[in-house]
CSV table of C-alpha atoms in Angstrom, one decimal:
chain,number,residue,atom,x,y,z
D,1,UNK,CA,104.8,155.3,79.1
D,2,UNK,CA,105.1,159.2,79.8
D,3,UNK,CA,102.4,161.4,80.8
D,4,UNK,CA,99.8,162.4,78.1
D,5,UNK,CA,100.2,165.6,76.4
D,6,UNK,CA,97.7,168.2,75.8
D,7,UNK,CA,96.2,168.6,72.4
D,8,UNK,CA,97.3,171.3,70.0
D,9,UNK,CA,95.4,174.6,69.9
D,10,UNK,CA,92.7,174.6,67.5
D,11,UNK,CA,93.5,177.7,65.8
D,12,UNK,CA,97.0,176.0,64.8
D,13,UNK,CA,95.0,173.3,63.0
D,14,UNK,CA,96.0,173.2,59.3
D,15,UNK,CA,93.6,173.8,56.3
D,16,UNK,CA,91.6,170.9,55.3
D,17,UNK,CA,93.3,168.4,52.9
D,18,UNK,CA,96.7,170.2,53.6
D,19,UNK,CA,99.4,167.8,54.5
D,20,UNK,CA,101.5,168.8,57.5
D,21,UNK,CA,104.7,167.6,58.9
D,22,UNK,CA,105.1,170.1,61.7
D,23,UNK,CA,107.2,168.5,64.8
D,24,UNK,CA,105.9,168.4,68.2
D,25,UNK,CA,107.8,166.8,71.2
D,26,UNK,CA,105.4,164.4,73.1
D,27,UNK,CA,105.5,161.0,74.7
D,28,UNK,CA,106.6,158.6,71.9
D,29,UNK,CA,104.3,155.8,73.1
D,30,UNK,CA,101.1,157.8,72.3
D,31,UNK,CA,100.2,157.4,68.8
D,32,UNK,CA,100.4,160.5,66.8
D,33,UNK,CA,101.6,162.7,69.7
D,34,UNK,CA,105.5,162.1,69.5
D,35,UNK,CA,108.0,163.7,67.3
D,36,UNK,CA,106.6,164.2,63.7
D,37,UNK,CA,102.9,164.3,65.0
D,38,UNK,CA,101.0,166.9,63.1
D,39,UNK,CA,99.1,169.8,64.9
D,40,UNK,CA,96.1,168.4,63.0
D,41,UNK,CA,96.5,164.9,64.5
D,42,UNK,CA,96.5,166.5,68.0
D,43,UNK,CA,93.6,168.6,67.6
D,44,UNK,CA,90.8,167.8,70.1
D,45,UNK,CA,88.4,165.1,68.7
D,46,UNK,CA,85.4,167.4,69.2
D,47,UNK,CA,86.6,169.4,66.2
D,48,UNK,CA,86.3,166.3,63.7
D,49,UNK,CA,82.8,164.4,64.4
D,50,UNK,CA,83.8,161.3,62.5
D,51,UNK,CA,87.2,161.2,64.5
D,52,UNK,CA,85.2,161.5,67.8
D,53,UNK,CA,83.5,158.5,67.1
D,54,UNK,CA,86.6,156.4,67.2
D,55,UNK,CA,87.6,157.0,70.9
D,56,UNK,CA,86.4,153.4,72.0
D,57,UNK,CA,87.6,151.2,69.2
D,58,UNK,CA,89.5,148.8,71.5
D,59,UNK,CA,86.0,147.6,73.0
D,60,UNK,CA,85.2,146.7,69.1
D,61,UNK,CA,88.6,145.0,68.7
D,62,UNK,CA,87.8,142.9,71.8
D,63,UNK,CA,84.3,141.8,70.8
D,64,UNK,CA,83.9,138.2,71.0
D,65,UNK,CA,82.9,138.0,67.3
D,66,UNK,CA,85.8,140.0,65.9
D,67,UNK,CA,88.3,138.1,68.0
D,68,UNK,CA,86.7,134.7,66.8
D,69,UNK,CA,86.9,135.9,63.3
D,70,UNK,CA,90.5,137.1,63.7
D,71,UNK,CA,91.3,133.6,65.1
D,72,UNK,CA,89.9,132.0,61.9
D,73,UNK,CA,91.8,134.1,59.6
D,74,UNK,CA,95.0,133.4,61.5
D,75,UNK,CA,94.4,129.8,61.6
D,76,UNK,CA,93.6,129.9,57.9
D,77,UNK,CA,96.8,131.8,56.8
D,78,UNK,CA,99.1,129.3,58.9
D,79,UNK,CA,102.4,130.7,58.9
D,80,UNK,CA,105.5,130.0,60.9
D,81,UNK,CA,106.1,130.5,64.4
D,82,UNK,CA,107.5,133.6,65.8
D,83,UNK,CA,110.3,134.3,68.4
D,84,UNK,CA,108.4,132.1,71.2
D,85,UNK,CA,108.0,129.0,69.0
D,86,UNK,CA,104.2,128.9,69.5
D,87,UNK,CA,102.4,127.3,66.6
D,88,UNK,CA,98.9,127.8,65.2
D,89,UNK,CA,97.9,124.5,66.9
D,90,UNK,CA,99.2,125.8,70.4
D,91,UNK,CA,97.0,129.0,70.2
D,92,UNK,CA,93.7,127.6,71.4
D,93,UNK,CA,95.3,126.2,74.6
D,94,UNK,CA,97.0,129.6,75.2
D,95,UNK,CA,93.8,131.4,74.7
D,96,UNK,CA,92.0,129.3,77.1
D,97,UNK,CA,94.5,129.8,79.8
D,98,UNK,CA,95.3,133.7,79.3
D,99,UNK,CA,91.9,134.9,77.9
D,100,UNK,CA,91.0,137.4,80.7
D,101,UNK,CA,94.2,139.0,81.3
D,102,UNK,CA,94.8,139.1,77.4
D,103,UNK,CA,91.5,140.9,76.8
D,104,UNK,CA,92.2,143.1,79.8
D,105,UNK,CA,95.6,144.2,78.6
D,106,UNK,CA,94.0,145.0,75.2
D,107,UNK,CA,91.2,147.1,76.7
D,108,UNK,CA,93.7,149.2,79.1
D,109,UNK,CA,96.2,149.7,76.3
D,110,UNK,CA,99.0,147.9,78.2
D,111,UNK,CA,99.6,145.0,75.7
D,112,UNK,CA,103.1,144.7,74.6
D,113,UNK,CA,103.9,142.7,71.5
D,114,UNK,CA,107.0,140.3,71.4
D,115,UNK,CA,110.0,141.1,68.8
D,116,UNK,CA,109.3,139.9,65.3
D,117,UNK,CA,111.6,137.0,64.0
D,118,UNK,CA,113.3,138.4,60.9
D,119,UNK,CA,113.8,136.2,57.9
D,120,UNK,CA,115.4,137.4,54.6
D,121,UNK,CA,114.5,136.1,51.4
D,122,UNK,CA,116.0,136.9,48.0
D,123,UNK,CA,114.1,139.4,45.8
D,124,UNK,CA,113.4,138.5,42.0
D,125,UNK,CA,115.6,141.5,40.9
D,126,UNK,CA,118.5,140.8,43.2
D,127,UNK,CA,119.1,141.8,46.9
D,128,UNK,CA,117.3,140.5,49.9
D,129,UNK,CA,113.7,141.4,51.3
D,130,UNK,CA,113.3,141.8,55.0
D,131,UNK,CA,110.2,139.8,56.3
D,132,UNK,CA,109.3,140.2,60.2
D,133,UNK,CA,107.3,137.2,61.5
D,134,UNK,CA,105.1,138.2,64.6
D,135,UNK,CA,104.3,135.7,67.1
D,136,UNK,CA,100.8,133.8,66.8
D,137,UNK,CA,99.2,136.1,69.5
D,138,UNK,CA,100.4,139.1,68.0
D,139,UNK,CA,99.3,138.0,64.6
D,140,UNK,CA,95.9,137.4,66.2
D,141,UNK,CA,95.8,140.9,67.8
D,142,UNK,CA,97.0,142.7,64.6
D,143,UNK,CA,94.2,140.6,62.5
D,144,UNK,CA,91.5,141.9,65.2
D,145,UNK,CA,92.8,145.6,65.0
D,146,UNK,CA,92.8,145.1,61.1
D,147,UNK,CA,89.2,144.1,61.0
D,148,UNK,CA,88.2,147.2,62.9
D,149,UNK,CA,90.3,149.9,61.0
D,150,UNK,CA,89.9,148.5,57.5
D,151,UNK,CA,86.2,149.6,57.3
D,152,UNK,CA,87.2,153.0,58.5
D,153,UNK,CA,90.2,153.6,56.6
D,154,UNK,CA,90.0,152.0,53.3
D,155,UNK,CA,86.8,153.8,52.0
D,156,UNK,CA,88.8,157.2,52.3
D,157,UNK,CA,91.7,155.7,50.1
D,158,UNK,CA,92.1,156.8,46.6
D,159,UNK,CA,90.3,155.1,43.7
D,160,UNK,CA,93.7,154.7,41.8
D,161,UNK,CA,95.1,152.4,44.7
D,162,UNK,CA,94.7,148.9,44.3
D,163,UNK,CA,97.2,146.9,46.3
D,164,UNK,CA,96.2,145.0,49.6
D,165,UNK,CA,92.6,146.2,49.6
D,166,UNK,CA,89.2,144.2,49.7
D,167,UNK,CA,87.7,144.0,46.4
D,168,UNK,CA,90.7,145.3,44.4
D,169,UNK,CA,93.2,143.4,42.6
D,170,UNK,CA,96.3,143.7,40.4
D,171,UNK,CA,94.2,143.0,37.2
D,172,UNK,CA,92.2,145.9,38.1
D,173,UNK,CA,95.1,148.0,38.2
D,174,UNK,CA,96.5,146.8,34.8
D,175,UNK,CA,93.1,147.3,33.2
D,176,UNK,CA,93.1,151.1,34.4
D,177,UNK,CA,96.8,151.5,33.2
D,178,UNK,CA,95.7,150.0,29.8
D,179,UNK,CA,92.8,152.7,29.7
D,180,UNK,CA,95.3,155.4,30.2
D,181,UNK,CA,97.8,154.2,27.6
D,182,UNK,CA,94.7,153.6,25.2
D,183,UNK,CA,94.0,157.5,25.6
D,184,UNK,CA,97.5,158.4,24.4
D,185,UNK,CA,99.3,158.6,27.5
D,186,UNK,CA,102.2,156.4,26.2
D,187,UNK,CA,104.8,157.7,28.7
D,188,UNK,CA,105.3,156.6,32.2
D,189,UNK,CA,106.8,157.9,35.2
D,190,UNK,CA,107.9,154.8,37.2
D,191,UNK,CA,108.6,155.3,40.7
D,192,UNK,CA,110.6,152.9,42.6
D,193,UNK,CA,110.7,153.5,46.7
D,194,UNK,CA,114.0,152.0,48.0
D,195,UNK,CA,113.2,149.6,50.7
D,196,UNK,CA,109.9,151.2,51.5
D,197,UNK,CA,108.8,148.9,54.3
D,198,UNK,CA,112.0,149.2,55.9
D,199,UNK,CA,112.2,153.0,55.9
D,200,UNK,CA,108.7,154.0,56.8
D,201,UNK,CA,108.9,156.8,59.5
D,202,UNK,CA,106.8,155.8,62.7
D,203,UNK,CA,106.2,159.4,63.7
D,204,UNK,CA,104.8,160.5,60.3
D,205,UNK,CA,102.7,157.2,59.9
D,206,UNK,CA,101.2,157.5,63.4
D,207,UNK,CA,100.5,161.1,63.0
D,208,UNK,CA,98.5,159.8,59.8
D,209,UNK,CA,96.6,157.4,61.9
D,210,UNK,CA,95.9,159.7,64.7
D,211,UNK,CA,94.2,162.2,62.2
D,212,UNK,CA,91.6,159.6,61.9
D,213,UNK,CA,91.7,157.5,65.0
D,214,UNK,CA,91.0,158.9,68.5
D,215,UNK,CA,91.3,155.8,70.6
D,216,UNK,CA,94.9,156.3,72.3
D,217,UNK,CA,94.8,152.7,73.5
D,218,UNK,CA,94.8,151.3,70.0
D,219,UNK,CA,97.1,154.1,68.8
D,220,UNK,CA,99.6,153.1,71.7
D,221,UNK,CA,99.4,149.3,70.8
D,222,UNK,CA,100.0,150.0,67.2
D,223,UNK,CA,103.0,152.2,67.9
D,224,UNK,CA,104.5,149.2,69.9
D,225,UNK,CA,103.9,147.0,66.9
D,226,UNK,CA,106.0,149.4,64.8
D,227,UNK,CA,108.6,149.6,67.4
D,228,UNK,CA,108.7,145.7,68.2
D,229,UNK,CA,112.2,144.7,68.0
D,230,UNK,CA,113.6,142.5,65.1
D,231,UNK,CA,115.1,139.2,66.4
D,232,UNK,CA,117.7,138.0,63.8
D,233,UNK,CA,120.7,135.6,64.4
D,234,UNK,CA,120.0,135.5,68.1
D,235,UNK,CA,120.2,139.3,68.4
D,236,UNK,CA,117.3,141.6,69.0
D,237,UNK,CA,117.6,144.8,67.0
D,238,UNK,CA,115.7,147.9,68.1
D,239,UNK,CA,113.6,149.6,65.1
D,240,UNK,CA,112.9,153.4,64.9
D,241,UNK,CA,111.6,153.0,61.4
D,242,UNK,CA,109.9,150.4,59.1
D,243,UNK,CA,107.1,148.1,59.2
D,244,UNK,CA,108.6,144.6,58.1
D,245,UNK,CA,106.4,142.8,55.8
D,246,UNK,CA,104.8,139.8,57.4
D,247,UNK,CA,102.2,141.2,60.0
D,248,UNK,CA,98.6,141.6,59.1
D,249,UNK,CA,98.6,145.2,59.9
D,250,UNK,CA,101.5,146.2,57.6
D,251,UNK,CA,99.6,146.5,54.3
D,252,UNK,CA,96.9,148.9,55.7
D,253,UNK,CA,99.6,150.9,57.3
D,254,UNK,CA,101.6,151.2,54.2
D,255,UNK,CA,98.5,152.1,52.3
D,256,UNK,CA,97.6,154.9,54.8
D,257,UNK,CA,100.9,156.5,54.6
D,258,UNK,CA,101.0,156.4,50.9
D,259,UNK,CA,97.5,157.7,50.5
D,260,UNK,CA,99.2,161.2,51.0
D,261,UNK,CA,100.9,160.4,47.8
D,262,UNK,CA,97.9,159.6,46.0
D,263,UNK,CA,96.0,162.7,47.4
D,264,UNK,CA,98.9,164.9,46.2
D,265,UNK,CA,98.8,163.3,42.7
D,266,UNK,CA,94.9,163.9,42.3
D,267,UNK,CA,95.2,167.4,43.6
D,268,UNK,CA,97.5,168.0,40.6
D,269,UNK,CA,95.2,166.2,38.2
D,270,UNK,CA,97.7,163.2,37.1
D,271,UNK,CA,96.7,159.8,35.8
D,272,UNK,CA,98.3,157.0,37.8
D,273,UNK,CA,97.9,153.4,39.3
D,274,UNK,CA,99.4,152.6,42.4
D,275,UNK,CA,99.7,148.9,43.8
D,276,UNK,CA,101.3,149.0,47.3
D,277,UNK,CA,104.9,150.6,46.7
D,278,UNK,CA,104.7,150.2,42.8
D,279,UNK,CA,103.4,153.5,41.5
D,280,UNK,CA,103.2,154.4,37.7
D,281,UNK,CA,102.0,157.8,36.6
D,282,UNK,CA,101.1,158.2,32.7
D,283,UNK,CA,101.7,161.4,31.0
D,284,UNK,CA,101.8,162.3,27.2
D,285,UNK,CA,105.3,163.5,26.7
D,286,UNK,CA,108.7,162.7,28.3
D,287,UNK,CA,109.3,166.5,29.1
D,288,UNK,CA,106.3,166.4,31.3
D,289,UNK,CA,107.2,163.0,32.8
D,290,UNK,CA,110.7,164.4,33.8
D,291,UNK,CA,108.9,167.3,35.7
D,292,UNK,CA,106.5,164.9,37.4
D,293,UNK,CA,109.5,162.7,38.4
D,294,UNK,CA,111.4,165.5,39.9
D,295,UNK,CA,108.7,167.1,42.0
D,296,UNK,CA,107.1,163.9,43.2
D,297,UNK,CA,110.4,162.8,44.2
D,298,UNK,CA,110.9,166.0,46.4
D,299,UNK,CA,107.3,165.3,47.8
D,300,UNK,CA,108.1,162.0,48.8
D,301,UNK,CA,111.6,162.7,50.4
D,302,UNK,CA,110.5,165.8,52.3
D,303,UNK,CA,107.1,165.2,53.1
D,304,UNK,CA,107.1,161.5,54.0
D,305,UNK,CA,110.8,160.9,54.5
D,306,UNK,CA,110.9,158.0,51.9
D,307,UNK,CA,113.6,157.2,49.6
D,308,UNK,CA,113.2,157.3,46.0
D,309,UNK,CA,115.6,154.8,44.2
D,310,UNK,CA,117.0,156.9,41.4
D,311,UNK,CA,118.8,154.1,39.7
D,312,UNK,CA,115.4,152.1,39.2
D,313,UNK,CA,113.1,155.0,38.8
D,314,UNK,CA,112.5,156.3,35.2
D,315,UNK,CA,110.6,158.1,32.5
D,316,UNK,CA,110.2,156.0,29.5
D,317,UNK,CA,107.7,154.7,26.9
D,318,UNK,CA,105.3,152.2,28.5
D,319,UNK,CA,106.7,149.4,26.2
D,320,UNK,CA,110.1,149.7,28.0
D,321,UNK,CA,108.9,149.4,31.6
D,322,UNK,CA,107.0,146.7,33.5
D,323,UNK,CA,104.2,146.9,35.7
D,324,UNK,CA,103.0,144.1,38.3
D,325,UNK,CA,104.9,141.6,36.0
D,326,UNK,CA,103.4,142.7,32.6
D,327,UNK,CA,104.4,145.2,29.8
D,328,UNK,CA,101.8,147.6,28.3
D,329,UNK,CA,102.0,147.6,24.6
D,330,UNK,CA,100.7,150.2,22.0
D,331,UNK,CA,97.0,150.7,22.2
D,332,UNK,CA,96.8,149.4,25.7
D,333,UNK,CA,97.3,145.7,25.1
D,334,UNK,CA,99.1,143.6,27.7
D,335,UNK,CA,102.2,141.5,27.2
D,336,UNK,CA,104.5,139.5,29.6
D,337,UNK,CA,107.3,141.3,30.8
D,338,UNK,CA,110.7,139.5,29.8
D,339,UNK,CA,111.8,139.4,33.4
D,340,UNK,CA,108.6,137.9,34.5
D,341,UNK,CA,109.1,135.1,31.8
D,342,UNK,CA,112.7,134.5,32.7
D,343,UNK,CA,111.7,134.1,36.4
D,344,UNK,CA,109.1,131.7,35.3
D,345,UNK,CA,111.7,129.6,33.3
D,346,UNK,CA,114.1,129.6,36.6
D,347,UNK,CA,111.2,128.1,38.6
D,348,UNK,CA,110.5,125.6,36.1
D,349,UNK,CA,114.2,124.6,35.9
D,350,UNK,CA,114.0,124.1,39.7
D,351,UNK,CA,111.2,121.9,39.5
D,352,UNK,CA,112.5,119.8,36.6
D,353,UNK,CA,116.1,119.3,37.9
D,354,UNK,CA,117.0,115.9,36.7
D,355,UNK,CA,118.8,115.2,40.0
D,356,UNK,CA,115.9,115.6,42.3
D,357,UNK,CA,115.3,111.9,42.8
D,358,UNK,CA,111.4,112.1,42.6
D,359,UNK,CA,108.9,110.4,40.4
D,360,UNK,CA,108.1,111.9,37.2
D,361,UNK,CA,104.5,112.2,38.2
D,362,UNK,CA,105.3,114.0,41.3
D,363,UNK,CA,107.3,116.4,39.2
D,364,UNK,CA,104.4,116.8,36.8
D,365,UNK,CA,102.0,117.6,39.5
D,366,UNK,CA,104.4,120.1,41.2
D,367,UNK,CA,104.9,121.7,37.6
D,368,UNK,CA,101.3,121.9,37.2
D,369,UNK,CA,100.4,123.7,40.2
D,370,UNK,CA,102.9,126.3,39.4
D,371,UNK,CA,101.7,126.6,35.8
D,372,UNK,CA,97.9,127.0,36.5
D,373,UNK,CA,98.6,129.9,39.0
D,374,UNK,CA,101.1,131.5,36.7
D,375,UNK,CA,99.0,131.2,33.6
D,376,UNK,CA,96.0,132.4,35.6
D,377,UNK,CA,97.9,135.6,36.6
D,378,UNK,CA,98.9,136.3,33.0
D,379,UNK,CA,95.4,135.4,31.4
D,380,UNK,CA,95.0,138.7,30.0
D,381,UNK,CA,98.2,139.1,28.1
D,382,UNK,CA,98.9,138.5,24.6
D,383,UNK,CA,101.6,136.0,24.9
D,384,UNK,CA,100.4,133.0,22.8
D,385,UNK,CA,103.7,132.7,20.9
D,386,UNK,CA,105.8,133.1,23.9
D,387,UNK,CA,103.6,130.4,25.8
D,388,UNK,CA,103.7,128.0,22.7
D,389,UNK,CA,107.5,128.1,23.0
D,390,UNK,CA,107.4,127.7,26.6
D,391,UNK,CA,105.1,124.7,26.4
D,392,UNK,CA,107.4,123.0,23.9
D,393,UNK,CA,110.4,123.6,26.3
D,394,UNK,CA,108.8,122.2,29.3
D,395,UNK,CA,107.7,119.2,27.5
D,396,UNK,CA,111.1,118.4,26.3
D,397,UNK,CA,112.6,118.9,29.7
D,398,UNK,CA,110.3,116.2,31.0
D,399,UNK,CA,111.2,113.9,28.2
D,400,UNK,CA,114.9,114.6,29.2
D,401,UNK,CA,114.0,113.7,33.0
D,402,UNK,CA,112.2,110.5,31.9
D,403,UNK,CA,115.3,109.5,29.7
D,404,UNK,CA,117.8,110.1,32.5
D,405,UNK,CA,115.8,107.9,34.8
D,406,UNK,CA,116.5,104.9,32.6
D,407,UNK,CA,120.2,105.8,33.0
D,408,UNK,CA,121.6,103.2,30.6
D,409,UNK,CA,121.5,102.2,26.9
D,410,UNK,CA,119.5,98.9,27.2
D,411,UNK,CA,116.8,100.3,29.4
D,412,UNK,CA,116.5,103.5,27.1
D,413,UNK,CA,116.0,101.1,24.2
D,414,UNK,CA,113.4,99.1,26.0
D,415,UNK,CA,111.6,102.1,27.3
D,416,UNK,CA,111.3,103.4,23.7
D,417,UNK,CA,110.4,99.9,22.4
D,418,UNK,CA,107.7,99.6,25.0
D,419,UNK,CA,106.0,103.0,23.6
D,420,UNK,CA,105.8,101.7,20.1
D,421,UNK,CA,109.2,102.7,18.6
D,422,UNK,CA,110.4,100.1,16.2
D,423,UNK,CA,113.3,98.2,17.6
D,424,UNK,CA,116.0,99.4,15.0
D,425,UNK,CA,115.1,102.9,15.8
D,426,UNK,CA,114.9,102.4,19.5
D,427,UNK,CA,118.4,100.9,19.5
D,428,UNK,CA,119.8,103.7,17.3
D,429,UNK,CA,118.5,106.4,19.5
D,430,UNK,CA,119.8,104.8,22.6
D,431,UNK,CA,123.2,104.2,21.0
D,432,UNK,CA,123.5,107.6,19.6
D,433,UNK,CA,125.8,109.1,22.2
D,434,UNK,CA,123.8,112.4,22.4
D,435,UNK,CA,123.4,114.3,25.5
D,436,UNK,CA,120.3,114.0,27.6
D,437,UNK,CA,118.6,117.1,26.0
D,438,UNK,CA,119.6,116.5,22.6
D,439,UNK,CA,118.4,113.1,22.9
D,440,UNK,CA,115.1,114.5,24.2
D,441,UNK,CA,114.6,116.3,21.1
D,442,UNK,CA,115.3,113.5,18.7
D,443,UNK,CA,112.4,112.2,16.6
D,444,UNK,CA,112.1,108.8,18.0
D,445,UNK,CA,111.7,110.1,21.4
D,446,UNK,CA,109.4,113.0,20.6
D,447,UNK,CA,107.1,110.5,18.9
D,448,UNK,CA,107.5,108.1,21.7
D,449,UNK,CA,106.8,110.5,24.5
D,450,UNK,CA,104.1,112.6,22.7
D,451,UNK,CA,102.0,115.2,24.4
D,452,UNK,CA,99.1,113.0,25.3
D,453,UNK,CA,101.6,110.5,27.0
D,454,UNK,CA,103.0,113.4,29.1
D,455,UNK,CA,99.2,114.6,29.9
D,456,UNK,CA,98.3,111.0,31.0
D,457,UNK,CA,101.0,111.0,33.6
D,458,UNK,CA,99.3,113.8,35.7
D,459,UNK,CA,98.2,112.1,38.9
D,460,UNK,CA,94.4,112.1,39.5
D,461,UNK,CA,93.4,115.5,40.8
D,462,UNK,CA,96.3,117.3,39.5
D,463,UNK,CA,95.7,120.8,37.8
D,464,UNK,CA,96.0,120.4,34.0
D,465,UNK,CA,98.2,123.5,33.9
D,466,UNK,CA,100.0,122.1,30.6
D,467,UNK,CA,96.7,122.4,28.6
D,468,UNK,CA,95.6,125.7,30.0
D,469,UNK,CA,97.6,128.2,28.0
D,470,UNK,CA,95.7,131.3,27.0
D,471,UNK,CA,94.4,131.5,23.4
C-alpha cells in the first residue's frame, strides 16, 4: 500500500448531484483515491455529515452479531468451494482456529482476499457468462460488508431500480412497465450493456462508493475484492476491470454504479424500469426513442465507461421486445416471450430424454419441480393457450418415455391391457410399427395413460406442477 493522499480542495468540489469523472492520481489501493476517483469523493468528510458517520464501518462489520448473521447466510446459500477447496462444512473449524487474526486483519484493513475461481456457463441467448466463485471465507467477509453497506446505500437508489434489492422483485418491475404502456408509452428503448459485470471500471465504481463511505479500511478491502485475480484452467489472471458474478457484494456494487444512470434518466424526466443491467425506457414515439438511445449510449460510454451492445439494443414497439422473459402487449397486458417458451421446452426435453435411465416417477418429480417454479414466475402472464398446448406436449412426452421403457411388442401389449385397453386394440397398437412419438399420440395409448394416471405417478410430496397452470 502506498502513502495516503491528501484530500482534494473543498473549492473544487462539484455541484450537488453533478456527476464527475475527473481523474486524480493516487494510491490505487485506497478506495476512491486512485485514478478515476472524483474530486467529490476526495472532499473532506466534514463537508458531508452523512459521510462523516461512516468513518468506522469496519467496527460494525466485525460485530459478533453481524458476523454470525453473515455465517448463517453463507451457509444457507451453500455454493461450491473456491480456489482453496474449503467447503461450507469446513468453515466453522477454520473460524475457531483463526478468529482473532481474521478479525484483526479486517479491523486494520490488511485483509487480502484470495483469487476467485472462474467458471463459465452458457447464456440463454448464446455465448458464455463469466462467474467468479470466491472462497468460503471471502464470501463470509463480503456478506458481512454487504449487511452493513446495504442499509446505507439502498435507500438512496432510484425507485425505478428493482434488481437485487430487498423488498423488490422482477414482478414489481413488470407491473411498473405495464403502467407505462397503459399510459400510451408503447415505444421502448431497450438498452443492452455488453458484458456489464466484466467491464465495470474499478476507479469509477470506487469513486462512487467513496462519495458515501469514509472508512478507508473498508474501501481498501472492497477494492481488493474487485482486483482479486481470476483463476481459470490453472492460470491466475489479474483483473483491472469487472466484478464477476458470484460474490455477495457484486449486485450491490453494480446497482451503485448504475444509480448514476438512474439519476440521469430521472433528471431528464424519463419513465423507465431497470433490473440489474436490463434497462427499458418507455416513450411515446419512435423518433423520441432514437434520440434517447443515442444520448443515453453516449452517457454510458463516456461517463461510466460501459459499452452498449448496438446489435442487441433497439428502439421498437413493446410487443417486439422482451423484458425479464415477458412480452408487453397492448393495453399493458403481459405475455410470455417466445424465447422464454422455447427455453422452457429445451429444459423439458432435457428432463424427459428417453435414454436417461431413470424411473418415470423420478422424471415426473424433476419435471414438476421445474414447472412449479416456471409457472409461478409467469403467473401474471396471459398465456392460457400456450400453456394448454405445452401441457399436452409434456404429457405426450411422458407417455413416450413409458412406452419406450417397455421396449418390445409383447410388453407394450401387456402394459396397455393392464391399463384397461381391449386385447385386440392393445395388440394392434403394439404391432403398428409406428415410432415412439407417433405411438404416444395414438387413441389407445392416450386413453390408457390418461391425465389422472400421470398425476398419480407423482411421488408423495412432489410439487403438482402439471395441474397448476394459470387460468
